[in-house]
DNA sequence: TTGAAAGCGCTAACAA
DNA sequence: TTGTTAGCGCTTTCAA
């Protein structure tokens, strides 16, 4: 910058004004500055700029998700990017792998880098450690799950509503023995989906298997249920991997055309499988987009945004009870 | 930091030394500093630190991929993250959406933020604009495709080799009319895969449809080929979306069990479809990991790392010619 | 071993 | 309209 000023024969302040487009500068001087910038290949240092600036905005945000390579969360990521980019804001991203200490570590590092905001899929039992950043002026939005032990904006799917819709759908096809196969109930989404399941069941018997954390768990639980005494005629799987495990198990038993199945969260290529996999689809991109919008709005009040889900009928959920 | 120094009754320099663990500090003084840090909730400002530091390292890198929510590229992303994180390096990420001006814009912004390195899936016709960053000391690694009009490290899949393996596999099952359905040949990977296809064919007739840029294109091309005069008995699809389009088309014709199919790049749940989808799988996570390793190694010589592919037999590729 | 002071590249008062 | 100067929060000489 000093170089540019020297070559253009102006002061540092003028270069700054031209480069930032702030303040009035005589056109011919501005042109000389631009010329020098081109000649020297000058590019202003945004970090130094942030340091000195009055508003101290770094035009960067942090995003903490479970895993950047998980299709659900990478769609959330894209949603956030799509609202950040038009604002000229860059995104730092990190995977927490559902480990609380990684979540904290990432939040810590992002904070030390002076991000203007943080979008976070919380996994720690307690997010109150973020109060410091919040008070320091970092905007905060939680996504997929609400925060615990601290207030804050949150954008979540309609987990309970989607689950109710799935179960009601199965009931409409005559099912009275509908099993729920769910994730760790400690996770908000799993607990909400089970709540929806129970609500929709009414007086029908609840058949529940929870704490299933992999497709293998889903596979085993499905086998066990269907080979048991009073097997269910329909399955409602509360998560992606569990759905896949259930499909494999139904195939292994040759029951994929006789036992109904609705999964929560969409399955890639769910329509190419036979029968097609009926699901309650979430909209992860919208989740990210709404979170980003909330982040930049910088509202005071804590808001909970609920993104609707959609039931997609592809065959497996429309198999009748008998 | 001034506060910390005041509370601990030491100088700024001592606080810096304690916080960074550099230089010798009397244990009792160090303890007083730590105490003050805890009390005040002090966190050092990494951007200011970078500005002043001798090495000017920001402990951040930039990653430019086609789309953060594309499973292939998000796996690359995870690979890069997995080598950056243990080094305490944070990752800025952006989607180029295969638009050259976005690629440049992102590279520009990352540069202005002082990233130490850039991992990039190049889509512009010319990457020489990056020479400036390179000379300014930014490490540069290209991934999935080599750079154009500038030297640089690159990590790519064994596109030609994988294609040869796919075609040879089909030939081994008796096929003599094998069609290639490919992406835009302007893209390095598409061109390499076609080259591999042609090499493996030997004297067999080449049946090619290229410039297919969506699953709909793949669908249409498959229909057209199979309903034509001398239909192929086997298909080699050079890209994910094309593979999906081809599967849909084969189903629509009821030919999924009589026409062989091998796709380049793995398909999620390819084993749940009937018949299972045989593919030449890439290892996008390894692509990202190797790129990250090269980035941090900061070798002088331009190196081209080729990551091997794996043929996965799931049924569709093992359908015999008659 | 510690502290004083300079200065990284930039922006924002203020003065001219 | 332009330039001078102070200083953002930090690290790094250099001297004590």
mmCIF file of C-alpha atoms in Angstrom, chain A:
data_model
loop_
_atom_site.group_PDB
_atom_site.id
_atom_site.type_symbol
_atom_site.label_atom_id
_atom_site.label_comp_id
_atom_site.label_asym_id
_atom_site.label_seq_id
_atom_site.Cartn_x
_atom_site.Cartn_y
_atom_site.Cartn_z
ATOM 1 C CA UNK A 1 0.000 0.000 0.000
ATOM 2 C CA UNK A 2 2.892 2.271 0.772
ATOM 3 C CA UNK A 3 4.292 1.379 -2.636
ATOM 4 C CA UNK A 4 1.012 2.202 -4.317
ATOM 5 C CA UNK A 5 0.891 5.553 -2.561
ATOM 6 C CA UNK A 6 4.443 6.306 -3.619
ATOM 7 C CA UNK A 7 3.925 5.282 -7.251
ATOM 8 C CA UNK A 8 0.652 7.204 -7.505
ATOM 9 C CA UNK A 9 2.174 10.143 -5.699
ATOM 10 C CA UNK A 10 -0.550 10.323 -3.072
ATOM 11 C CA UNK A 11 -0.902 9.555 0.625
ATOM 12 C CA UNK A 12 -1.861 6.274 2.239
ATOM 13 C CA UNK A 13 -5.213 7.718 3.202
ATOM 14 C CA UNK A 14 -6.059 8.470 -0.403
ATOM 15 C CA UNK A 15 -5.150 4.979 -1.484
ATOM 16 C CA UNK A 16 -7.373 3.624 1.265
ATOM 17 C CA UNK A 17 -10.223 5.862 0.176
ATOM 18 C CA UNK A 18 -9.909 4.829 -3.455
ATOM 19 C CA UNK A 19 -9.576 1.149 -2.734
ATOM 20 C CA UNK A 20 -12.564 1.191 -0.400
ATOM 21 C CA UNK A 21 -14.608 3.630 -2.421
ATOM 22 C CA UNK A 22 -15.175 5.768 0.678
ATOM 23 C CA UNK A 23 -14.877 9.539 0.777
ATOM 24 C CA UNK A 24 -14.499 11.908 -2.141
ATOM 25 C CA UNK A 25 -11.393 11.625 -4.281
ATOM 26 C CA UNK A 26 -10.552 13.675 -7.343
ATOM 27 C CA UNK A 27 -11.108 11.480 -10.427
ATOM 28 C CA UNK A 28 -7.622 11.962 -11.815
ATOM 29 C CA UNK A 29 -6.033 10.991 -8.508
ATOM 30 C CA UNK A 30 -8.280 7.956 -8.271
ATOM 31 C CA UNK A 31 -7.216 6.956 -11.746
ATOM 32 C CA UNK A 32 -3.548 7.260 -10.809
ATOM 33 C CA UNK A 33 -4.170 5.059 -7.804
ATOM 34 C CA UNK A 34 -5.967 2.444 -9.836
ATOM 35 C CA UNK A 35 -3.134 2.515 -12.303
ATOM 36 C CA UNK A 36 -0.577 1.924 -9.580
ATOM 37 C CA UNK A 37 -2.697 -0.851 -8.090
ATOM 38 C CA UNK A 38 -2.770 -2.611 -11.444
ATOM 39 C CA UNK A 39 0.924 -2.082 -12.043
ATOM 40 C CA UNK A 40 1.999 -3.425 -8.688
ATOM 41 C CA UNK A 41 -0.639 -6.133 -8.479
ATOM 42 C CA UNK A 42 -1.650 -4.707 -5.157
ATOM 43 C CA UNK A 43 -4.380 -6.371 -3.108
ATOM 44 C CA UNK A 44 -5.517 -4.993 0.181
ATOM 45 C CA UNK A 45 -4.973 -7.095 3.262
ATOM 46 C CA UNK A 46 -8.414 -7.808 4.658
ATOM 47 C CA UNK A 47 -7.165 -8.980 8.027
ATOM 48 C CA UNK A 48 -5.257 -5.789 8.662
ATOM 49 C CA UNK A 49 -8.282 -3.877 7.494
ATOM 50 C CA UNK A 50 -10.507 -5.720 9.965
ATOM 51 C CA UNK A 51 -8.095 -4.998 12.764
ATOM 52 C CA UNK A 52 -8.253 -1.271 12.278
ATOM 53 C CA UNK A 53 -11.861 -0.829 11.120
ATOM 54 C CA UNK A 54 -14.386 0.752 13.455
ATOM 55 C CA UNK A 55 -16.993 -2.001 13.132
ATOM 56 C CA UNK A 56 -14.347 -4.720 13.370
ATOM 57 C CA UNK A 57 -16.315 -6.914 11.006
ATOM 58 C CA UNK A 58 -14.207 -9.623 9.409
ATOM 59 C CA UNK A 59 -16.738 -10.602 6.744
ATOM 60 C CA UNK A 60 -16.315 -14.202 7.742
ATOM 61 C CA UNK A 61 -18.473 -16.649 9.641
ATOM 62 C CA UNK A 62 -17.892 -20.051 11.154
ATOM 63 C CA UNK A 63 -19.950 -23.168 10.554
ATOM 64 C CA UNK A 64 -19.770 -26.195 12.798
ATOM 65 C CA UNK A 65 -21.565 -29.289 11.554
ATOM 66 C CA UNK A 66 -21.354 -32.930 12.400
ATOM 67 C CA UNK A 67 -19.523 -33.905 9.236
ATOM 68 C CA UNK A 68 -18.876 -31.873 6.115
ATOM 69 C CA UNK A 69 -19.087 -35.011 3.991
ATOM 70 C CA UNK A 70 -22.473 -36.144 5.305
ATOM 71 C CA UNK A 71 -24.999 -35.311 2.569
ATOM 72 C CA UNK A 72 -27.499 -33.867 5.017
ATOM 73 C CA UNK A 73 -25.013 -31.511 6.638
ATOM 74 C CA UNK A 74 -23.252 -30.616 3.428
ATOM 75 C CA UNK A 75 -26.620 -29.440 2.107
ATOM 76 C CA UNK A 76 -26.975 -27.307 5.237
ATOM 77 C CA UNK A 77 -23.488 -25.987 4.492
ATOM 78 C CA UNK A 78 -24.520 -25.051 0.971
ATOM 79 C CA UNK A 79 -27.582 -23.255 2.309
ATOM 80 C CA UNK A 80 -25.410 -21.166 4.605
ATOM 81 C CA UNK A 81 -22.905 -20.471 1.838
ATOM 82 C CA UNK A 82 -25.705 -19.351 -0.465
ATOM 83 C CA UNK A 83 -26.704 -16.566 1.892
ATOM 84 C CA UNK A 84 -23.168 -15.661 2.961
ATOM 85 C CA UNK A 85 -21.645 -15.328 -0.466
ATOM 86 C CA UNK A 86 -23.860 -12.558 -1.891
ATOM 87 C CA UNK A 87 -22.923 -10.579 1.204
ATOM 88 C CA UNK A 88 -19.251 -11.040 0.479
ATOM 89 C CA UNK A 89 -18.865 -13.185 3.570
ATOM 90 C CA UNK A 90 -16.552 -16.176 3.671
ATOM 91 C CA UNK A 91 -17.222 -19.346 5.591
ATOM 92 C CA UNK A 92 -14.917 -21.335 7.840
ATOM 93 C CA UNK A 93 -16.198 -24.875 8.255
ATOM 94 C CA UNK A 94 -15.387 -27.695 10.596
ATOM 95 C CA UNK A 95 -16.702 -31.144 11.452
ATOM 96 C CA UNK A 96 -17.462 -31.828 15.099
ATOM 97 C CA UNK A 97 -17.988 -35.554 14.510
ATOM 98 C CA UNK A 98 -20.551 -35.299 17.288
ATOM 99 C CA UNK A 99 -17.729 -34.811 19.807
ATOM 100 C CA UNK A 100 -18.384 -32.032 22.334
ATOM 101 C CA UNK A 101 -14.715 -31.151 22.752
ATOM 102 C CA UNK A 102 -14.320 -30.702 19.028
ATOM 103 C CA UNK A 103 -17.343 -28.468 18.982
ATOM 104 C CA UNK A 104 -15.775 -26.280 21.647
ATOM 105 C CA UNK A 105 -12.376 -26.342 20.055
ATOM 106 C CA UNK A 106 -13.800 -25.225 16.725
ATOM 107 C CA UNK A 107 -15.946 -22.523 18.314
ATOM 108 C CA UNK A 108 -12.882 -21.348 20.213
ATOM 109 C CA UNK A 109 -10.691 -21.153 17.125
ATOM 110 C CA UNK A 110 -13.364 -19.463 15.057
ATOM 111 C CA UNK A 111 -13.794 -16.937 17.845
ATOM 112 C CA UNK A 112 -10.066 -16.261 18.005
ATOM 113 C CA UNK A 113 -10.171 -15.617 14.272
ATOM 114 C CA UNK A 114 -12.798 -12.980 14.834
ATOM 115 C CA UNK A 115 -15.692 -14.434 12.895
ATOM 116 C CA UNK A 116 -18.751 -12.191 12.825
ATOM 117 C CA UNK A 117 -21.108 -15.087 13.375
ATOM 118 C CA UNK A 118 -21.353 -18.751 14.122
ATOM 119 C CA UNK A 119 -23.822 -21.294 12.735
ATOM 120 C CA UNK A 120 -23.666 -24.433 14.755
ATOM 121 C CA UNK A 121 -25.198 -27.871 14.965
ATOM 122 C CA UNK A 122 -24.816 -28.281 18.708
ATOM 123 C CA UNK A 123 -23.719 -31.633 20.064
ATOM 124 C CA UNK A 124 -22.318 -30.713 23.458
ATOM 125 C CA UNK A 125 -24.649 -31.183 26.420
ATOM 126 C CA UNK A 126 -24.356 -27.498 27.168
ATOM 127 C CA UNK A 127 -23.754 -24.557 24.854
ATOM 128 C CA UNK A 128 -23.490 -21.911 27.539
ATOM 129 C CA UNK A 129 -19.754 -21.640 26.895
ATOM 130 C CA UNK A 130 -20.769 -19.660 23.836
ATOM 131 C CA UNK A 131 -22.201 -16.852 25.951
ATOM 132 C CA UNK A 132 -18.822 -15.170 25.933
ATOM 133 C CA UNK A 133 -18.716 -14.960 22.142
ATOM 134 C CA UNK A 134 -22.325 -13.914 22.105
ATOM 135 C CA UNK A 135 -21.649 -11.062 24.480
ATOM 136 C CA UNK A 136 -18.590 -10.150 22.470
ATOM 137 C CA UNK A 137 -20.971 -9.482 19.601
ATOM 138 C CA UNK A 138 -20.688 -12.723 17.638
ATOM 139 C CA UNK A 139 -24.053 -13.570 16.109
ATOM 140 C CA UNK A 140 -25.147 -17.090 16.925
ATOM 141 C CA UNK A 141 -27.623 -19.412 15.237
ATOM 142 C CA UNK A 142 -28.209 -23.065 16.027
ATOM 143 C CA UNK A 143 -29.358 -25.401 13.333
ATOM 144 C CA UNK A 144 -30.958 -28.851 13.279
ATOM 145 C CA UNK A 145 -31.122 -28.783 17.089
ATOM 146 C CA UNK A 146 -31.835 -26.039 19.600
ATOM 147 C CA UNK A 147 -29.105 -25.021 22.049
ATOM 148 C CA UNK A 148 -29.028 -26.242 25.615
ATOM 149 C CA UNK A 149 -28.615 -24.063 28.667
ATOM 150 C CA UNK A 150 -28.484 -20.890 26.678
ATOM 151 C CA UNK A 151 -30.957 -18.899 24.632
ATOM 152 C CA UNK A 152 -30.419 -18.386 20.922
ATOM 153 C CA UNK A 153 -31.962 -18.557 17.503
ATOM 154 C CA UNK A 154 -32.550 -22.055 16.201
ATOM 155 C CA UNK A 155 -33.677 -23.483 12.886
ATOM 156 C CA UNK A 156 -34.956 -27.046 13.049
ATOM 157 C CA UNK A 157 -36.974 -29.473 10.951
ATOM 158 C CA UNK A 158 -40.522 -30.270 11.956
ATOM 159 C CA UNK A 159 -39.400 -33.515 13.501
ATOM 160 C CA UNK A 160 -42.494 -34.293 15.530
ATOM 161 C CA UNK A 161 -44.852 -33.231 12.750
ATOM 162 C CA UNK A 162 -42.993 -35.276 10.157
ATOM 163 C CA UNK A 163 -43.070 -38.314 12.412
ATOM 164 C CA UNK A 164 -46.791 -37.883 13.011
ATOM 165 C CA UNK A 165 -47.364 -37.666 9.263
ATOM 166 C CA UNK A 166 -45.375 -40.842 8.664
ATOM 167 C CA UNK A 167 -47.246 -42.824 11.291
ATOM 168 C CA UNK A 168 -50.646 -41.476 10.241
ATOM 169 C CA UNK A 169 -49.788 -42.492 6.676
ATOM 170 C CA UNK A 170 -49.064 -46.041 7.767
ATOM 171 C CA UNK A 171 -52.249 -46.143 9.850
ATOM 172 C CA UNK A 172 -54.218 -45.024 6.821
ATOM 173 C CA UNK A 173 -52.941 -48.116 5.061
ATOM 174 C CA UNK A 174 -54.397 -50.300 7.757
ATOM 175 C CA UNK A 175 -51.376 -50.805 9.988
ATOM 176 C CA UNK A 176 -51.903 -51.266 13.682
ATOM 177 C CA UNK A 177 -48.549 -52.677 14.652
ATOM 178 C CA UNK A 178 -46.072 -49.979 13.721
ATOM 179 C CA UNK A 179 -42.556 -50.115 15.107
ATOM 180 C CA UNK A 180 -40.294 -47.116 15.707
ATOM 181 C CA UNK A 181 -36.583 -47.599 15.163
ATOM 182 C CA UNK A 182 -34.688 -44.632 16.479
ATOM 183 C CA UNK A 183 -31.350 -43.042 17.128
ATOM 184 C CA UNK A 184 -29.900 -42.040 20.506
ATOM 185 C CA UNK A 185 -32.717 -40.304 22.352
ATOM 186 C CA UNK A 186 -30.200 -37.907 23.862
ATOM 187 C CA UNK A 187 -30.137 -36.289 20.428
ATOM 188 C CA UNK A 188 -32.952 -33.785 20.074
ATOM 189 C CA UNK A 189 -34.111 -34.953 16.668
ATOM 190 C CA UNK A 190 -34.435 -38.588 17.746
ATOM 191 C CA UNK A 191 -36.410 -37.677 20.813
ATOM 192 C CA UNK A 192 -38.731 -35.385 18.850
ATOM 193 C CA UNK A 193 -39.378 -38.021 16.240
ATOM 194 C CA UNK A 194 -40.264 -40.562 18.861
ATOM 195 C CA UNK A 195 -42.589 -38.043 20.476
ATOM 196 C CA UNK A 196 -44.357 -37.569 17.136
ATOM 197 C CA UNK A 197 -44.576 -41.321 16.699
ATOM 198 C CA UNK A 198 -46.171 -41.755 20.102
ATOM 199 C CA UNK A 199 -48.647 -38.947 19.580
ATOM 200 C CA UNK A 200 -49.830 -40.301 16.247
ATOM 201 C CA UNK A 201 -50.167 -43.845 17.550
ATOM 202 C CA UNK A 202 -52.993 -42.915 19.899
ATOM 203 C CA UNK A 203 -54.113 -46.125 21.555
ATOM 204 C CA UNK A 204 -52.126 -48.421 19.268
ATOM 205 C CA UNK A 205 -49.270 -50.295 20.934
ATOM 206 C CA UNK A 206 -45.866 -48.655 20.882
ATOM 207 C CA UNK A 207 -43.068 -50.917 19.646
ATOM 208 C CA UNK A 208 -39.784 -49.100 20.118
ATOM 209 C CA UNK A 209 -36.143 -49.785 19.515
ATOM 210 C CA UNK A 210 -33.859 -46.852 20.167
ATOM 211 C CA UNK A 211 -30.161 -46.051 20.585
ATOM 212 C CA UNK A 212 -29.502 -47.442 17.103
ATOM 213 C CA UNK A 213 -26.440 -45.596 15.839
ATOM 214 C CA UNK A 214 -25.528 -47.321 12.582
ATOM 215 C CA UNK A 215 -27.098 -49.125 9.680
ATOM 216 C CA UNK A 216 -25.912 -52.379 11.263
ATOM 217 C CA UNK A 217 -27.921 -51.544 14.367
ATOM 218 C CA UNK A 218 -30.938 -50.846 12.180
ATOM 219 C CA UNK A 219 -30.401 -54.124 10.385
ATOM 220 C CA UNK A 220 -30.190 -56.137 13.587
ATOM 221 C CA UNK A 221 -33.176 -54.456 15.205
ATOM 222 C CA UNK A 222 -35.319 -55.060 12.132
ATOM 223 C CA UNK A 223 -34.405 -58.746 12.031
ATOM 224 C CA UNK A 224 -35.123 -59.130 15.711
ATOM 225 C CA UNK A 225 -38.500 -57.405 15.489
ATOM 226 C CA UNK A 226 -39.703 -59.332 12.454
ATOM 227 C CA UNK A 227 -38.566 -62.677 13.761
ATOM 228 C CA UNK A 228 -40.133 -62.052 17.162
ATOM 229 C CA UNK A 229 -43.489 -63.140 18.526
ATOM 230 C CA UNK A 230 -45.809 -60.334 17.505
ATOM 231 C CA UNK A 231 -43.971 -58.805 14.569
ATOM 232 C CA UNK A 232 -44.933 -55.328 13.379
ATOM 233 C CA UNK A 233 -46.524 -54.973 9.948
ATOM 234 C CA UNK A 234 -44.928 -51.581 9.398
ATOM 235 C CA UNK A 235 -41.687 -49.825 10.299
ATOM 236 C CA UNK A 236 -41.026 -46.157 10.893
ATOM 237 C CA UNK A 237 -37.287 -45.605 10.899
ATOM 238 C CA UNK A 238 -36.207 -42.392 12.574
ATOM 239 C CA UNK A 239 -32.982 -41.805 10.715
ATOM 240 C CA UNK A 240 -31.155 -42.319 7.456
ATOM 241 C CA UNK A 241 -28.716 -45.060 8.346
ATOM 242 C CA UNK A 242 -31.387 -46.961 10.234
ATOM 243 C CA UNK A 243 -33.601 -46.830 7.159
ATOM 244 C CA UNK A 244 -30.824 -48.339 5.076
ATOM 245 C CA UNK A 245 -30.237 -51.077 7.628
ATOM 246 C CA UNK A 246 -33.957 -51.834 7.678
ATOM 247 C CA UNK A 247 -34.088 -52.082 3.884
ATOM 248 C CA UNK A 248 -31.212 -54.552 3.922
ATOM 249 C CA UNK A 249 -32.889 -56.596 6.636
ATOM 250 C CA UNK A 250 -36.230 -56.680 4.817
ATOM 251 C CA UNK A 251 -34.422 -57.918 1.719
ATOM 252 C CA UNK A 252 -32.557 -60.544 3.665
ATOM 253 C CA UNK A 253 -35.913 -61.816 4.885
ATOM 254 C CA UNK A 254 -37.573 -61.388 1.499
ATOM 255 C CA UNK A 255 -40.149 -59.176 3.199
ATOM 256 C CA UNK A 256 -39.542 -55.891 1.371
ATOM 257 C CA UNK A 257 -42.888 -56.194 -0.394
ATOM 258 C CA UNK A 258 -44.956 -57.229 2.588
ATOM 259 C CA UNK A 259 -43.709 -55.046 5.417
ATOM 260 C CA UNK A 260 -44.384 -51.326 5.055
ATOM 261 C CA UNK A 261 -41.567 -48.841 5.634
ATOM 262 C CA UNK A 262 -41.379 -45.094 5.982
ATOM 263 C CA UNK A 263 -38.049 -43.479 6.822
ATOM 264 C CA UNK A 264 -37.300 -40.078 8.274
ATOM 265 C CA UNK A 265 -34.938 -38.093 6.032
ATOM 266 C CA UNK A 266 -34.601 -38.747 2.337
ATOM 267 C CA UNK A 267 -32.449 -41.481 0.836
ATOM 268 C CA UNK A 268 -30.389 -40.796 -2.272
ATOM 269 C CA UNK A 269 -31.772 -42.891 -5.107
ATOM 270 C CA UNK A 270 -34.665 -43.975 -2.915
ATOM 271 C CA UNK A 271 -36.715 -44.205 -6.089
ATOM 272 C CA UNK A 272 -34.386 -46.694 -7.779
ATOM 273 C CA UNK A 273 -34.730 -49.292 -5.057
ATOM 274 C CA UNK A 274 -37.546 -51.842 -5.323
ATOM 275 C CA UNK A 275 -39.980 -50.999 -3.872
ATOM 276 C CA UNK A 276 -39.227 -47.288 -3.808
ATOM 277 C CA UNK A 277 -38.484 -46.008 -0.317
ATOM 278 C CA UNK A 278 -41.203 -43.765 1.093
ATOM 279 C CA UNK A 279 -39.777 -41.079 3.315
ATOM 280 C CA UNK A 280 -40.438 -37.975 5.296
ATOM 281 C CA UNK A 281 -38.011 -35.667 3.521
ATOM 282 C CA UNK A 282 -36.305 -32.793 5.269
ATOM 283 C CA UNK A 283 -35.026 -29.719 3.489
ATOM 284 C CA UNK A 284 -31.450 -29.344 4.717
ATOM 285 C CA UNK A 285 -30.646 -26.628 2.229
ATOM 286 C CA UNK A 286 -33.526 -24.535 3.583
ATOM 287 C CA UNK A 287 -32.325 -25.239 7.115
ATOM 288 C CA UNK A 288 -28.946 -23.729 6.239
ATOM 289 C CA UNK A 289 -30.454 -20.855 4.322
ATOM 290 C CA UNK A 290 -32.798 -19.862 7.121
ATOM 291 C CA UNK A 291 -29.971 -20.136 9.620
ATOM 292 C CA UNK A 292 -27.841 -17.834 7.502
ATOM 293 C CA UNK A 293 -30.662 -15.334 7.144
ATOM 294 C CA UNK A 294 -31.212 -15.284 10.876
ATOM 295 C CA UNK A 295 -27.488 -14.842 11.431
ATOM 296 C CA UNK A 296 -27.283 -11.777 9.226
ATOM 297 C CA UNK A 297 -30.546 -10.305 10.487
ATOM 298 C CA UNK A 298 -29.000 -10.069 13.954
ATOM 299 C CA UNK A 299 -32.356 -9.933 15.709
ATOM 300 C CA UNK A 300 -32.389 -9.572 19.433
ATOM 301 C CA UNK A 301 -35.158 -11.964 20.347
ATOM 302 C CA UNK A 302 -34.425 -15.690 20.290
ATOM 303 C CA UNK A 303 -36.454 -17.246 17.541
ATOM 304 C CA UNK A 304 -37.243 -20.856 16.747
ATOM 305 C CA UNK A 305 -37.807 -21.435 13.045
ATOM 306 C CA UNK A 306 -39.426 -24.730 12.120
ATOM 307 C CA UNK A 307 -38.889 -25.936 8.565
ATOM 308 C CA UNK A 308 -41.668 -28.230 7.296
ATOM 309 C CA UNK A 309 -41.083 -31.772 6.087
ATOM 310 C CA UNK A 310 -42.651 -33.548 3.126
ATOM 311 C CA UNK A 311 -43.966 -37.068 2.893
ATOM 312 C CA UNK A 312 -42.765 -38.698 -0.329
ATOM 313 C CA UNK A 313 -44.667 -41.817 -1.388
ATOM 314 C CA UNK A 314 -42.549 -44.203 -3.393
ATOM 315 C CA UNK A 315 -44.069 -47.560 -2.642
ATOM 316 C CA UNK A 316 -42.654 -48.932 0.581
ATOM 317 C CA UNK A 317 -44.940 -46.823 2.730
ATOM 318 C CA UNK A 318 -48.058 -47.734 0.807
ATOM 319 C CA UNK A 319 -47.879 -51.463 1.385
ATOM 320 C CA UNK A 320 -51.149 -52.418 3.124
ATOM 321 C CA UNK A 321 -51.363 -54.281 6.411
ATOM 322 C CA UNK A 322 -52.484 -57.518 4.810
#
